[in-house]
Amino acid sequence: MPKITILPHAELCPEGTVIEAASGTSICDALLKHDIDIDNACGGVCACTTCHVIVRAGFNSLNEIEEDEEDMLDRAWGLQPHSRLSCQAVLQDQDVTVEIPKYSINLAKEGNH
Ligand code: FES
């Protein structure tokens, strides 16, 4: 099974961790299954950007980005060239490394109040 290395995130995963998930699993589902409580405001249907991750290794091994995902990603906080919506990013057979951005769009908005 491919491994997902998660880089440290102050709240969700302070030490960083490595998990395993079956090919065909979305990164979002894999994280949630391992109690890494990434935001997923729309429930994984590509209608928010709260599940945004930056893929630091293995980006090209994931399924291709579809247009819907690209459109949504444009609104994500802290967009990077290797950003994905984790609910749309499906593991194939290679390991990946992901970084969960410091903020999701929901938190960024709350922070502005
Ligand atoms: Fe909403 Fe992924 S959970 S786009």
mmCIF file of C-alpha atoms and ligand atoms in Angstrom:
data_model
loop_
_atom_site.group_PDB
_atom_site.id
_atom_site.type_symbol
_atom_site.label_atom_id
_atom_site.label_comp_id
_atom_site.label_asym_id
_atom_site.label_seq_id
_atom_site.Cartn_x
_atom_site.Cartn_y
_atom_site.Cartn_z
ATOM 1 C CA MET A 1 0.000 0.000 0.000
ATOM 2 C CA PRO A 2 1.252 3.479 -0.728
ATOM 3 C CA LYS A 3 2.341 5.585 2.197
ATOM 4 C CA ILE A 4 1.411 9.182 2.863
ATOM 5 C CA THR A 5 3.942 11.202 4.802
ATOM 6 C CA ILE A 6 2.266 14.157 6.459
ATOM 7 C CA LEU A 7 4.512 17.033 7.374
ATOM 8 C CA PRO A 8 4.014 18.565 10.804
ATOM 9 C CA HIS A 9 0.992 20.847 11.179
ATOM 10 C CA ALA A 10 0.661 22.726 14.460
ATOM 11 C CA GLU A 11 -2.904 21.662 15.185
ATOM 12 C CA LEU A 12 -3.733 18.653 13.100
ATOM 13 C CA CYS A 13 -0.524 16.692 13.307
ATOM 14 C CA PRO A 14 2.133 18.451 15.387
ATOM 15 C CA GLU A 15 4.831 15.825 14.947
ATOM 16 C CA GLY A 16 4.050 14.825 11.401
ATOM 17 C CA THR A 17 3.310 11.194 10.683
ATOM 18 C CA VAL A 18 3.265 8.458 8.068
ATOM 19 C CA ILE A 19 0.114 6.531 7.232
ATOM 20 C CA GLU A 20 -0.762 3.866 4.714
ATOM 21 C CA ALA A 21 -3.799 3.820 2.489
ATOM 22 C CA ALA A 22 -5.014 1.617 -0.321
ATOM 23 C CA SER A 23 -4.549 2.734 -3.916
ATOM 24 C CA GLY A 24 -7.721 4.424 -5.074
ATOM 25 C CA THR A 25 -8.260 6.219 -1.748
ATOM 26 C CA SER A 26 -8.428 9.990 -1.740
ATOM 27 C CA ILE A 27 -5.838 11.702 0.412
ATOM 28 C CA CYS A 28 -8.643 13.385 2.358
ATOM 29 C CA ASP A 29 -10.295 10.070 3.216
ATOM 30 C CA ALA A 30 -6.975 8.549 4.184
ATOM 31 C CA LEU A 31 -6.183 11.423 6.553
ATOM 32 C CA LEU A 32 -9.601 11.362 8.169
ATOM 33 C CA LYS A 33 -9.427 7.625 8.640
ATOM 34 C CA HIS A 34 -6.246 8.120 10.625
ATOM 35 C CA ASP A 35 -7.748 10.845 12.806
ATOM 36 C CA ILE A 36 -5.987 13.682 11.053
ATOM 37 C CA ASP A 37 -8.889 15.999 11.085
ATOM 38 C CA ILE A 38 -8.437 17.969 7.884
ATOM 39 C CA ASP A 39 -11.298 20.319 7.035
ATOM 40 C CA ASN A 40 -13.679 19.003 4.431
ATOM 41 C CA ALA A 41 -16.517 21.463 4.541
ATOM 42 C CA CYS A 42 -18.286 20.189 1.431
ATOM 43 C CA GLY A 43 -17.901 16.540 2.329
ATOM 44 C CA GLY A 44 -15.476 15.765 -0.466
ATOM 45 C CA VAL A 45 -17.422 16.850 -3.521
ATOM 46 C CA CYS A 46 -15.046 19.504 -4.856
ATOM 47 C CA ALA A 47 -17.225 22.420 -3.744
ATOM 48 C CA CYS A 48 -15.014 24.114 -1.178
ATOM 49 C CA THR A 49 -11.272 24.457 -0.764
ATOM 50 C CA THR A 50 -10.926 23.552 2.859
ATOM 51 C CA CYS A 51 -9.264 20.204 2.142
ATOM 52 C CA HIS A 52 -6.371 21.856 0.277
ATOM 53 C CA VAL A 53 -2.968 20.190 0.629
ATOM 54 C CA ILE A 54 0.389 20.806 -0.979
ATOM 55 C CA VAL A 55 1.932 17.669 -2.415
ATOM 56 C CA ARG A 56 5.667 17.853 -1.648
ATOM 57 C CA ALA A 57 6.572 14.495 -3.198
ATOM 58 C CA GLY A 58 4.777 12.152 -5.547
ATOM 59 C CA PHE A 59 2.612 14.840 -7.157
ATOM 60 C CA ASN A 60 2.838 13.255 -10.585
ATOM 61 C CA SER A 61 1.807 9.868 -9.270
ATOM 62 C CA LEU A 62 -1.659 11.135 -8.345
ATOM 63 C CA ASN A 63 -4.639 11.194 -10.677
ATOM 64 C CA GLU A 64 -4.779 14.209 -12.987
ATOM 65 C CA ILE A 65 -6.388 17.433 -11.850
ATOM 66 C CA GLU A 66 -9.765 17.971 -13.474
ATOM 67 C CA GLU A 67 -11.070 21.346 -14.458
ATOM 68 C CA ASP A 68 -13.490 21.611 -11.531
ATOM 69 C CA GLU A 69 -10.697 21.028 -9.092
ATOM 70 C CA GLU A 70 -8.514 23.618 -10.778
ATOM 71 C CA ASP A 71 -11.281 26.193 -10.623
ATOM 72 C CA MET A 72 -11.820 25.576 -6.928
ATOM 73 C CA LEU A 73 -8.122 25.506 -6.163
ATOM 74 C CA ASP A 74 -7.775 29.032 -7.495
ATOM 75 C CA ARG A 75 -9.661 30.150 -4.406
ATOM 76 C CA ALA A 76 -7.587 28.201 -1.897
ATOM 77 C CA TRP A 77 -5.531 29.975 0.741
ATOM 78 C CA GLY A 78 -1.797 29.678 0.063
ATOM 79 C CA LEU A 79 -2.061 28.112 -3.390
ATOM 80 C CA GLN A 80 1.168 26.528 -4.653
ATOM 81 C CA PRO A 81 2.148 24.862 -7.935
ATOM 82 C CA HIS A 82 1.722 21.441 -6.341
ATOM 83 C CA SER A 83 -1.533 22.172 -4.559
ATOM 84 C CA ARG A 84 -4.405 19.688 -4.690
ATOM 85 C CA LEU A 85 -7.798 19.388 -3.132
ATOM 86 C CA SER A 86 -7.167 16.309 -1.059
ATOM 87 C CA CYS A 87 -10.678 14.936 -1.615
ATOM 88 C CA GLN A 88 -9.967 14.890 -5.348
ATOM 89 C CA ALA A 89 -6.393 13.648 -5.139
ATOM 90 C CA VAL A 90 -6.471 9.881 -5.415
ATOM 91 C CA LEU A 91 -3.524 7.704 -4.473
ATOM 92 C CA GLN A 92 -2.177 5.416 -7.128
ATOM 93 C CA ASP A 93 0.622 3.052 -6.234
ATOM 94 C CA GLN A 94 3.339 5.452 -5.149
ATOM 95 C CA ASP A 95 4.140 7.101 -1.850
ATOM 96 C CA VAL A 96 3.414 10.782 -1.470
ATOM 97 C CA THR A 97 4.340 13.525 0.975
ATOM 98 C CA VAL A 98 1.814 16.206 1.780
ATOM 99 C CA GLU A 99 1.780 19.425 3.703
ATOM 100 C CA ILE A 100 -1.454 20.710 5.178
ATOM 101 C CA PRO A 101 -1.433 24.491 4.816
ATOM 102 C CA LYS A 102 -1.547 26.553 7.964
ATOM 103 C CA TYR A 103 -4.959 27.948 7.147
ATOM 104 C CA SER A 104 -7.939 26.840 5.163
ATOM 105 C CA ILE A 105 -10.188 29.459 3.643
ATOM 106 C CA ASN A 106 -12.668 29.179 6.531
ATOM 107 C CA LEU A 107 -10.043 29.854 9.142
ATOM 108 C CA ALA A 108 -8.497 32.636 7.088
ATOM 109 C CA LYS A 109 -11.868 34.373 7.006
ATOM 110 C CA GLU A 110 -12.390 33.962 10.737
ATOM 111 C CA GLY A 111 -8.948 35.414 11.302
ATOM 112 C CA ASN A 112 -9.955 38.622 9.558
ATOM 113 C CA HIS A 113 -12.757 39.438 11.944
HETATM 114 FE FE1 FES B 1 -14.571 20.326 -0.229
HETATM 115 FE FE2 FES B 1 -12.501 18.750 -0.827
HETATM 116 S S1 FES B 1 -13.743 18.692 0.915
HETATM 117 S S2 FES B 1 -13.306 20.387 -1.971
#
